[in-house]
């Protein structure tokens, strides 16, 4: 490793000390408040960097973030896990602790004190207008400690160079009230309690000037309205921003801005995000953390009226379509509610996909159309559904004497028919034909077939398929997870993996949504176009019920023996129990598109099923 890289590694090490919390390290220090006067410093480092920067990331209060991590309930519970305790007794970890103790001794402070004092005023990084140069500003609360730390690092670099038989890789210069260490392709400067580093000297000198107040009439990145709005919305743990116009001009990440993908499923899920990234001049990111939740939010500019016609299937004709209210399943493990015009998605395939994908979809169209007596799949079959789709995943119970070796949850698709009297019958015939093909496949595999029962009702039909009770069939077959069912009740269409879930969804009213209604004239309100929710605690229980299957799969894929596979799966299940739920929301409005993801932590220790 070159001396320059050794020095960079040392600087990075100071920042990465905060990450040791999540690698299995019991904290002992109490939370510390910021030193007096620190609040009077610049609220954001965005004003320091030029307006033509390509990207910007800021941790406004690293000390607060570290203390949040150190005392976070989920981190504390993770440290109590047997697997983590074992890792903390490993030779590698003990060697790390010795190295860290040596560094703390050299600098005369614990690592938490070092973070609070060396970076308590904030850390900010920006990429220059060329897309290659990088600049870093670290605002310290303890000038003597910063000076001593830099001296220790520079001495380390000198020692490494001498041991390699070379000379010092840097020269020292003084500029007014700043002292610089200039490497080849890298410059480091300290001005009072501020540390500035960059890939070129000119960038570092500009930042030093901004710290002195020179050119204060130029607000730099702080003048960007999307950053100003971001700052006014509360202080996140980490925030970021990118100039997408400049990124596109530089030819960076071209695949991200193509506006299309080759996978129809990905398009159906993320097409709206691709639409925004294709034209948005900027992208913002925010990370917030508290004891209950970790949230990551991305924002991009997008005017509803400017959505392309090929993506009207995603956002609706006015660009402000709202996800439908979910039906309420009692033991729901996961749910998806999204506004999608499936017919528009299929019929726009020539504009959304490449020639090979379009050819495959045309072939699929012809095959599926045969199930619907020759109806055009995109225009007539999918066109029979109202825009808006819901997917529900639920726990299921098995009848006595049946216990599949792999236990799967039940799942269902819920939609609405435009003409239920006519198209309900079409879907019924297609379902019956499909089950005939399924039974042929099961026969070839030597598995029991499904017995299909069809009933007409006053408002529709019920088509239920259950495994035919063969006397000699083993009770642990995977087919017992399924009793495929189609139900049409009024305009509601339910296609479910089990009869029990279909029956429940058929009779359940909508749960009531939390999407904010939009002002259709001004588009001023944000609407939830897509909402995804997962019950992570319930999924962890489901995985635990499939422990032996997971162990067998691990042995096959990883080549482990049973004991090693069992230990690895146990660790994964222990970690899974730290989390409560997960949510993704795609919100449109206020001239922007926001993708918000949140993961919730268990607020108490979770009892393991069956005492495991």
CSV table of C-alpha atoms in Angstrom, one decimal, residues 395-399 402 404 408-412 431 435 438-439 442 448-453 462-468 477-487 494-504:
chain,number,residue,atom,x,y,z
A,395,UNK,CA,-50.6,-17.1,7.4
A,396,UNK,CA,-52.4,-20.3,6.8
A,397,UNK,CA,-53.5,-23.3,8.9
A,398,UNK,CA,-53.4,-26.9,7.7
A,399,UNK,CA,-56.1,-29.6,8.1
A,402,UNK,CA,-51.4,-32.7,6.7
A,404,UNK,CA,-46.1,-30.0,4.2
A,408,UNK,CA,-45.7,-21.5,2.6
A,409,UNK,CA,-48.0,-18.6,3.3
A,410,UNK,CA,-51.2,-18.1,1.4
A,411,UNK,CA,-51.3,-15.3,-1.1
A,412,UNK,CA,-54.0,-13.6,-3.3
A,431,UNK,CA,-59.3,-20.9,-14.5
A,435,UNK,CA,-56.2,-26.2,-13.6
A,438,UNK,CA,-51.7,-28.0,-13.7
A,439,UNK,CA,-53.2,-31.5,-13.2
A,442,UNK,CA,-48.7,-33.0,-11.4
A,448,UNK,CA,-51.8,-36.0,-6.4
A,449,UNK,CA,-54.1,-34.0,-8.7
A,450,UNK,CA,-56.5,-31.2,-7.8
A,451,UNK,CA,-60.3,-31.8,-7.7
A,452,UNK,CA,-61.9,-28.7,-9.1
A,453,UNK,CA,-65.4,-27.7,-7.9
A,462,UNK,CA,-66.6,-19.8,-6.8
A,463,UNK,CA,-64.1,-22.1,-8.4
A,464,UNK,CA,-62.1,-24.1,-5.7
A,465,UNK,CA,-59.4,-26.7,-6.3
A,466,UNK,CA,-58.3,-29.0,-3.5
A,467,UNK,CA,-55.8,-31.9,-3.6
A,468,UNK,CA,-57.6,-35.2,-4.3
A,477,UNK,CA,-46.1,-32.9,0.0
A,478,UNK,CA,-45.7,-29.2,-1.0
A,479,UNK,CA,-49.0,-29.3,-3.0
A,480,UNK,CA,-50.9,-29.2,0.4
A,481,UNK,CA,-49.9,-25.5,0.6
A,482,UNK,CA,-52.3,-24.8,-2.2
A,483,UNK,CA,-56.0,-25.0,-3.0
A,484,UNK,CA,-56.1,-22.5,-5.9
A,485,UNK,CA,-59.4,-20.6,-5.9
A,486,UNK,CA,-61.1,-18.0,-8.1
A,487,UNK,CA,-64.0,-16.0,-6.7
A,494,UNK,CA,-60.1,-12.7,-6.1
A,495,UNK,CA,-57.5,-15.1,-7.3
A,496,UNK,CA,-56.0,-16.9,-4.3
A,497,UNK,CA,-53.5,-19.7,-3.6
A,498,UNK,CA,-56.0,-21.1,-1.0
A,499,UNK,CA,-59.7,-21.4,-0.6
A,500,UNK,CA,-59.6,-20.1,2.9
A,501,UNK,CA,-57.9,-16.8,2.1
A,502,UNK,CA,-60.2,-16.3,-0.9
A,503,UNK,CA,-63.3,-16.7,1.2
A,504,UNK,CA,-62.0,-14.3,3.8
